[in-house]
Amino acid sequence: MRPAPDGIVPLAPPPPLPEGGLRVVALGGVGEVGRNMTVFEHDGRLLVVDCGVLFPEDDAPGVDLILPDFRAIESRLDDIEALVLTHGHEDHIGAVPFLLKLRPDLPVVGSRFTLALVAAKCREHRQSPVLVEVVEGQRSQHGPFECEFFAVNHSIPDALAVAIRTSAGVVLHTGDIKLDQLPLDGRLTDLAGFSKLGDEGVDLFLVDSTNAEVPGFVTPEREIGPVLDGVIGKARQRVIVACFASHVHRVQQILDVAAAHGRKVSFVGRSMVRNMGIATELGLLSVPDGLLVDIDEAMTLPDHGVVFVSTGSQGEPLSALSRMARGEHRQIRIRPDDLVVLASSLIPGNETAVFGVVNGLARLGARVVHQGNAKVHVSGHASAGELLFLYNAVRPSNVMPVHGEWRHLRANAELARFTGVPANRVVLAEDGVVVDLVDGIARITGRVEVGHVYVDGLSVGDVGESTLSDRLILGEGGFIAITVVVESHSGRAVAPPTISGRGFSDDPKALDDVVPLVEMELSRTEAEGITDTHRIAQAVRRVVGRWVAETYRRRPMIVPTVLPVGAP
Amino acid sequence: MRPAPDGIVPLAPPPPLPEGGLRVVALGGVGEVGRNMTVFEHDGRLLVVDCGVLFPEDDAPGVDLILPDFRAIESRLDDIEALVLTHGHEDHIGAVPFLLKLRPDLPVVGSRFTLALVAAKCREHRQSPVLVEVVEGQRSQHGPFECEFFAVNHSIPDALAVAIRTSAGVVLHTGDIKLDQLPLDGRLTDLAGFSKLGDEGVDLFLVDSTNAEVPGFVTPEREIGPVLDGVIGKARQRVIVACFASHVHRVQQILDVAAAHGRKVSFVGRSMVRNMGIATELGLLSVPDGLLVDIDEAMTLPDHGVVFVSTGSQGEPLSALSRMARGEHRQIRIRPDDLVVLASSLIPGNETAVFGVVNGLARLGARVVHQGNAKVHVSGHASAGELLFLYNAVRPSNVMPVHGEWRHLRANAELARFTGVPANRVVLAEDGVVVDLVDGIARITGRVEVGHVYVDGLSVGDVGESTLSDRLILGEGGFIAITVVVESHSGRAVAPPTISGRGFSDDPKALDDVVPLVEMELSRTEAEGITDTHRIAQAVRRVVGRWVAETYRRRPMIVPTVLPVGAP
């Protein structure tokens, strides 16, 4: 558990929520990109929107996932009326099984595709959640919360925005959103619906901030198709296209281009196979008869007769694409003139991994097309121009930018102000900050602790700051372990100390000077009559730490172990 | 030392260089961005161009610098006629002191500003190198190598390209280059000179590949000035501009804008103060009288009366800017409406660090302008459009793309072919690949080993793959240390084992099950009559490793220490 950094809002429990008020607290996703989860409270009851995971960066080494911090609701699980999911991306649904472990009967509300992905995820966790399917235009009542759902477009089908009506007023939460005016499935973001809601009066507007810093408008998804057609049409050999396993419309365009050029398609990667199966079943992906082949059959086809659609677009080291780049894939060996297309975003933090894959492929002779050299990706999040459309449609009384790092939140706040929202009605919050909507005015009233909850292997929460801080030290400098056996009554060393270093040096003689150094220190402690093993260990740590700093100017972890033998 | 990866060219010593031939081997900088160093051999003598460092990424944790691998020339140091430096960036001069340690009297050839930076660097290493100053247009003879120097523009003043004439033919090495047609100092890249050299015939052209993937042309540096004027002119409070400490023209524009708005300027950061001192002395930076103030004086000025020009643009954690972002700077506390401008590139691999700083500043209320939201940076490297100009001017017989990762080299090779260089005359090499120019044709003839040489603290080369691999394991999973004292004659444990874990878990009970587990294993080894401490350690490692994998699904390093006591 990572403690929250010193806040712009000091940690302080909020005052009791006035009757008729609405409280909003993000347990993740505000001040960061990922693990989105927002809790709404009204009349003693709770409604949760989204429950996603965050993928760790360098500051959390060895960690698999970061979860929202459930502590703020742990004692009130029975007060939760429902979990509403805006769409099926991992940063919105990835932590659902962890919440359901605490409250298995919690109703999970979402669109058809979202719930299908949740169901598949829960099956892996051997859970059978209570699923409540909704569609855009529908209203549903959950305790004192009336939800109304709006179609929005994003980089996954079937995404929803949700309006929440209570006696405190109307809240609109965009989820992840963009305003593609020519969406592939014809399902427009319901700007007219937002506008009607705006006529009614939106008291608090929670808005996706991801691309608030980016000027202009996101290019329509359908413009990717012709670009793919251009690059794949010219390809002489095999084609491998990597993209997100949930990006059904991107995959649809790849399938269409493959079919147009007489190539079969093979899905590579477990989540790609699974999700495209679900999408086909739900009628969201249209696959011409006979187009799909499995990888074994694909390997028997001529090079110009196949397109592999693969996961691994973020450079994940174990993915098929990374294996190909290292020349380690069991079936697919990259050859000169193979074409690899990364039809995907470059998520900040993944640059080194992704370009490592690109370079590996280029080194083996492949031509690699990526968003840096061709228009093979468009974002799923509204740019500044689109956000202005949203503000002008909704005309909110209060705004709370969500889904973004501080730079994104601040840029989004500025857009809100440009459209006429008074500066003091734009609430810049972050995870844990308590925002109360009372009498039509949203105000920060306190802050609860929201830390990072780490999943490492099978266990949740036992890896925390102390462990991570040790990992960072060990990862930078390794350790030097010194083991000493002393007579417990005299503190006298009964044998020469054992020294071993790992992650410190390749030179087997690097630590040769440590034995005499420690022996000298042990003579000193013995002469001073020190028998306490803890004090002896401290002395050893100090003398070795000083030596290594002076000799190498390095800071490995110094790990002394002092074992007492004999009668005390 | 990192072994070279399996190459496209197998490791094999090249045949003897035919008389009259020229050999080219990169000891760094080809297949990677950084530590540029190329060795030319002719008639038994060597000429070295550049000697830079590479800043490590995630795969070399704890490492400060990566040097070119000198092994290929270590036995031939006396054959080196000179070290020619194209310009003063760290990735071209950073390893000079390490080469001079091996050969203190090596003549170091370069332009005035380049040599001033080298001299300053060597002073820190207590070296007094032999410096040979040259200017564009000049020729200099170094053994069998006649060098001719050409002005080029780049993101540092006084950069040079070098032509090397031998009886094998004419080689042109661009160094780092772009074709700004309106350079601030009026010093154009000498395209006419290149063209004249092309008339003479260029047999081998080594070309900067950094931006070969980027279509079009780099915006002129002077367009940054008006942008800075716009953002700084509107600022109400303090302004902090971060940029590279060697980017004299960028700093000049900041000074001019500050002066225009009645603000004083204070340099922050050791290298900024030092380099701008040198630039001023050499007449490369023009500082209006009374404009500069030191930081203490700056702190006494009104907020709208000062611009800080700071290092730290790459998110370096110890830099002034990072400290400000964390609220830890001794003097400068970020306040709402402070303006911070990152007038700098975002070097791949630094994204997380840089955006961490941006978010920290935004969180404290600063407005942060960076190349993602304003045109406050232009690259120092030619884009594809400019590279075409170069190829068309030089009309080389053979091309060897340098300075780039594989994706860049391959893109650059394609540009060469577009301009008419036959595909089989474009040599795609990487570090260690031996390219021989014989009878006007450049061919790969072998490959020597070129690894990564790591500097960690005071020592060079003792940190290698084994140490780094241990650091990566320790950084991901920490370690579990088990110390056991056994009777040497019986293998019987004389006390309960001591268990300690670091970087494994925050839960103090996480390893409680290990003691009985190890005790059981020790009973078994004792029963089997095993007394060899190494075998006992192996048994302990195995049983604890299996336990942790099953219980936690984690892979910490398991570190058993078995100490024998008593007479053997």
Coordinates of N, CA and C in Angstrom, one line a residue, chain A residues 126-236:
Chain A
R126 N -13.5 -17.9 -11.3 CA -14.5 -18.8 -10.8 C -15.6 -18.1 -10.0
Q127 N -16.1 -16.9 -10.6 CA -17.1 -16.1 -10.0 C -18.3 -16.1 -11.0
S128 N -19.5 -16.1 -10.4 CA -20.7 -15.9 -11.2 C -21.5 -14.7 -10.8
P129 N -21.1 -13.6 -11.4 CA -21.7 -12.3 -10.9 C -23.1 -12.1 -11.3
V130 N -23.8 -11.2 -10.6 CA -25.2 -10.8 -11.0 C -25.1 -9.7 -12.0
L131 N -25.5 -10.1 -13.2 CA -25.3 -9.1 -14.3 C -26.6 -8.5 -14.7
V132 N -26.6 -7.2 -14.9 CA -27.8 -6.4 -15.2 C -27.5 -5.7 -16.5
E133 N -28.1 -6.2 -17.6 CA -27.8 -5.6 -18.9 C -28.6 -4.4 -19.2
V134 N -28.0 -3.3 -19.7 CA -28.7 -2.1 -20.1 C -28.3 -1.7 -21.5
V135 N -29.2 -0.9 -22.1 CA -28.8 -0.3 -23.4 C -29.0 1.2 -23.3
E136 N -28.3 1.9 -24.3 CA -28.5 3.3 -24.3 C -29.9 3.7 -24.4
G137 N -30.3 4.8 -23.8 CA -31.7 5.3 -23.8 C -32.5 4.7 -22.6
Q138 N -31.9 3.7 -22.0 CA -32.7 3.0 -20.9 C -32.4 3.8 -19.6
R139 N -33.4 3.6 -18.7 CA -33.2 4.1 -17.3 C -33.2 2.9 -16.4
S140 N -32.5 3.0 -15.3 CA -32.6 1.9 -14.3 C -32.4 2.5 -12.9
Q141 N -33.2 2.0 -12.0 CA -33.2 2.5 -10.6 C -32.4 1.6 -9.7
H142 N -31.5 2.2 -9.0 CA -30.6 1.5 -8.0 C -30.7 2.2 -6.7
G143 N -31.6 1.8 -5.8 CA -31.8 2.5 -4.6 C -32.2 3.9 -4.9
P144 N -31.6 4.9 -4.3 CA -31.9 6.3 -4.6 C -31.3 6.9 -5.8
F145 N -30.6 6.0 -6.6 CA -29.9 6.5 -7.8 C -30.7 6.1 -9.0
E146 N -31.1 7.0 -9.8 CA -31.7 6.7 -11.1 C -30.7 6.9 -12.2
C147 N -30.3 5.8 -12.9 CA -29.3 5.9 -13.9 C -30.0 6.0 -15.3
E148 N -29.4 6.8 -16.1 CA -29.8 6.9 -17.5 C -28.6 6.7 -18.4
F149 N -28.7 5.9 -19.4 CA -27.5 5.5 -20.2 C -27.5 6.2 -21.6
F150 N -26.3 6.6 -22.0 CA -26.2 7.3 -23.3 C -25.1 6.6 -24.1
A151 N -25.4 6.4 -25.4 CA -24.4 5.8 -26.3 C -23.2 6.8 -26.4
V152 N -22.0 6.3 -26.3 CA -20.8 7.1 -26.6 C -19.9 6.2 -27.4
N153 N -19.1 6.9 -28.3 CA -18.1 6.1 -29.0 C -16.7 6.2 -28.4
H154 N -16.0 5.2 -28.5 CA -14.7 5.0 -27.9 C -13.9 3.9 -28.7
S155 N -12.8 3.4 -28.2 CA -12.1 2.4 -29.0 C -12.5 1.0 -28.7
I156 N -13.7 0.8 -28.2 CA -14.3 -0.5 -27.9 C -15.8 -0.3 -28.2
P157 N -16.5 -1.3 -28.7 CA -17.9 -1.1 -28.9 C -18.7 -1.0 -27.6
D158 N -19.9 -0.5 -27.8 CA -20.9 -0.6 -26.7 C -20.6 0.2 -25.5
A159 N -19.8 1.3 -25.6 CA -19.5 2.1 -24.5 C -20.7 3.0 -24.1
L160 N -20.8 3.3 -22.8 CA -21.9 4.1 -22.3 C -21.4 5.3 -21.5
A161 N -22.1 6.4 -21.5 CA -22.0 7.4 -20.5 C -23.2 7.2 -19.6
V162 N -23.1 7.6 -18.3 CA -24.2 7.4 -17.4 C -24.6 8.7 -16.7
A163 N -25.9 9.0 -16.7 CA -26.4 10.1 -15.9 C -27.0 9.6 -14.6
I164 N -26.7 10.2 -13.5 CA -27.2 9.7 -12.2 C -28.1 10.8 -11.6
R165 N -29.3 10.5 -11.5 CA -30.3 11.4 -10.9 C -30.5 11.1 -9.5
T166 N -30.4 12.1 -8.6 CA -30.8 11.9 -7.2 C -31.5 13.2 -6.8
S167 N -32.0 13.3 -5.6 CA -32.6 14.5 -5.2 C -31.6 15.7 -5.1
A168 N -30.3 15.3 -5.1 CA -29.3 16.3 -5.1 C -29.0 17.0 -6.4
G169 N -29.6 16.4 -7.5 CA -29.4 16.9 -8.8 C -29.0 15.9 -9.8
V170 N -28.5 16.3 -11.0 CA -28.2 15.4 -12.0 C -26.7 15.4 -12.2
V171 N -26.1 14.2 -12.2 CA -24.7 14.1 -12.5 C -24.5 13.4 -13.9
L172 N -23.6 13.8 -14.7 CA -23.3 13.1 -15.9 C -21.8 12.7 -15.9
H173 N -21.6 11.4 -16.1 CA -20.2 10.9 -16.1 C -20.0 10.3 -17.5
T174 N -19.0 10.9 -18.3 CA -18.8 10.5 -19.7 C -18.3 9.1 -19.8
G175 N -17.6 8.5 -18.8 CA -16.8 7.4 -19.0 C -15.7 7.8 -20.0
D176 N -15.1 6.9 -20.8 CA -14.2 7.2 -21.8 C -15.0 7.5 -23.1
I177 N -14.7 8.6 -23.8 CA -15.6 9.1 -24.8 C -14.8 9.8 -25.9
K178 N -15.3 9.7 -27.1 CA -14.9 10.6 -28.2 C -16.1 10.9 -29.1
L179 N -15.9 11.8 -30.0 CA -17.1 12.2 -30.8 C -16.8 11.9 -32.3
D180 N -16.5 10.7 -32.6 CA -16.3 10.2 -34.0 C -17.6 10.5 -34.7
Q181 N -17.6 11.3 -35.7 CA -18.8 11.7 -36.4 C -19.1 10.7 -37.6
L182 N -18.2 9.8 -37.8 CA -18.5 8.7 -38.8 C -18.1 7.4 -38.3
P183 N -18.7 7.0 -37.1 CA -18.2 5.7 -36.5 C -18.6 4.6 -37.4
L184 N -17.7 3.5 -37.4 CA -17.9 2.4 -38.2 C -19.2 1.7 -38.0
D185 N -19.7 1.7 -36.7 CA -20.9 1.0 -36.5 C -22.1 1.9 -36.5
G186 N -21.9 3.2 -36.9 CA -23.0 4.1 -37.0 C -23.5 4.6 -35.6
R187 N -22.9 4.1 -34.5 CA -23.4 4.4 -33.2 C -22.7 5.7 -32.7
L188 N -23.4 6.8 -32.9 CA -22.8 8.1 -32.5 C -22.8 8.3 -31.0
T189 N -21.9 9.1 -30.5 CA -22.0 9.6 -29.2 C -23.3 10.5 -29.1
D190 N -24.1 10.3 -28.1 CA -25.4 10.9 -28.1 C -25.4 12.3 -27.7
L191 N -24.8 13.2 -28.5 CA -24.7 14.6 -28.2 C -26.0 15.2 -28.0
A192 N -27.0 14.8 -28.8 CA -28.4 15.4 -28.6 C -29.0 15.0 -27.3
G193 N -28.7 13.8 -26.8 CA -29.2 13.4 -25.5 C -28.5 14.2 -24.4
F194 N -27.2 14.4 -24.6 CA -26.5 15.3 -23.6 C -27.1 16.7 -23.6
S195 N -27.4 17.1 -24.8 CA -28.0 18.5 -24.9 C -29.3 18.6 -24.2
K196 N -30.2 17.5 -24.4 CA -31.5 17.5 -23.7 C -31.3 17.5 -22.2
L197 N -30.3 16.7 -21.8 CA -30.0 16.6 -20.3 C -29.5 18.0 -19.8
G198 N -28.8 18.6 -20.7 CA -28.3 20.0 -20.4 C -29.5 20.9 -20.2
D199 N -30.5 20.8 -21.0 CA -31.8 21.6 -20.9 C -32.4 21.4 -19.5
E200 N -32.4 20.1 -19.1 CA -32.9 19.8 -17.8 C -32.1 20.4 -16.7
G201 N -30.7 20.5 -17.0 CA -29.8 21.0 -16.0 C -28.8 19.9 -15.5
V202 N -27.6 20.0 -15.8 CA -26.6 19.1 -15.3 C -25.8 19.8 -14.2
D203 N -26.0 19.2 -12.9 CA -25.3 19.9 -11.8 C -23.9 19.6 -11.7
L204 N -23.5 18.4 -12.1 CA -22.1 18.0 -12.0 C -21.7 17.2 -13.2
F205 N -20.6 17.5 -13.8 CA -20.2 16.9 -15.1 C -18.8 16.3 -14.9
L206 N -18.7 15.0 -14.9 CA -17.4 14.3 -14.8 C -17.0 14.0 -16.2
V207 N -15.8 14.5 -16.6 CA -15.4 14.5 -18.0 C -14.0 13.8 -18.2
D208 N -14.0 12.9 -19.1 CA -12.7 12.2 -19.6 C -11.7 13.3 -20.0
S209 N -10.5 13.2 -19.3 CA -9.5 14.3 -19.6 C -8.3 13.8 -20.4
T210 N -8.3 12.5 -20.8 CA -7.1 11.9 -21.3 C -6.4 12.7 -22.4
N211 N -7.2 13.2 -23.3 CA -6.6 14.0 -24.5 C -6.9 15.5 -24.4
A212 N -7.2 16.0 -23.2 CA -7.5 17.4 -23.1 C -6.4 18.3 -23.5
E213 N -5.1 17.8 -23.5 CA -4.0 18.6 -23.9 C -3.8 18.7 -25.4
V214 N -4.5 17.7 -26.1 CA -4.3 17.6 -27.5 C -5.3 18.5 -28.3
P215 N -4.8 19.5 -29.1 CA -5.7 20.4 -29.7 C -6.5 19.6 -30.8
G216 N -7.6 20.2 -31.3 CA -8.3 19.7 -32.4 C -9.2 18.5 -32.2
F217 N -9.3 17.6 -33.2 CA -10.2 16.5 -33.2 C -9.6 15.2 -33.5
V218 N -10.1 14.1 -33.0 CA -9.5 12.8 -33.4 C -10.0 12.4 -34.8
T219 N -9.1 12.0 -35.6 CA -9.5 11.5 -36.9 C -10.5 10.3 -36.8
P220 N -11.5 10.3 -37.7 CA -12.4 9.1 -37.6 C -11.7 7.8 -37.8
E221 N -12.1 6.8 -37.0 CA -11.6 5.4 -37.1 C -11.6 4.9 -38.5
R222 N -12.6 5.3 -39.3 CA -12.8 4.6 -40.6 C -11.6 5.1 -41.5
E223 N -10.9 6.1 -41.2 CA -9.8 6.5 -42.1 C -8.6 5.6 -41.9
I224 N -8.6 4.7 -40.9 CA -7.5 3.7 -40.8 C -7.6 2.7 -41.9
G225 N -8.8 2.3 -42.3 CA -9.0 1.3 -43.3 C -8.2 1.5 -44.6
P226 N -8.4 2.7 -45.2 CA -7.7 2.9 -46.5 C -6.1 2.9 -46.2
V227 N -5.7 3.4 -45.1 CA -4.2 3.3 -44.8 C -3.7 1.9 -44.8
L228 N -4.5 1.1 -44.0 CA -4.2 -0.3 -43.9 C -4.2 -1.0 -45.3
D229 N -5.2 -0.6 -46.1 CA -5.3 -1.1 -47.4 C -4.1 -0.8 -48.3
G230 N -3.6 0.4 -48.1 CA -2.4 0.9 -48.8 C -1.2 0.1 -48.4
V231 N -0.9 -0.1 -47.2 CA 0.3 -0.8 -46.7 C 0.2 -2.3 -46.9
I232 N -1.0 -2.9 -46.6 CA -1.1 -4.3 -46.8 C -1.2 -4.7 -48.3
G233 N -1.8 -3.8 -49.1 CA -2.0 -4.1 -50.5 C -0.6 -4.2 -51.2
K234 N 0.4 -3.4 -50.7 CA 1.7 -3.4 -51.3 C 2.6 -4.5 -50.8
A235 N 2.2 -5.2 -49.7 CA 3.1 -6.1 -49.1 C 3.3 -7.4 -50.0
R236 N 4.5 -7.8 -50.0 CA 4.8 -9.0 -50.8 C 4.8 -10.3 -50.0

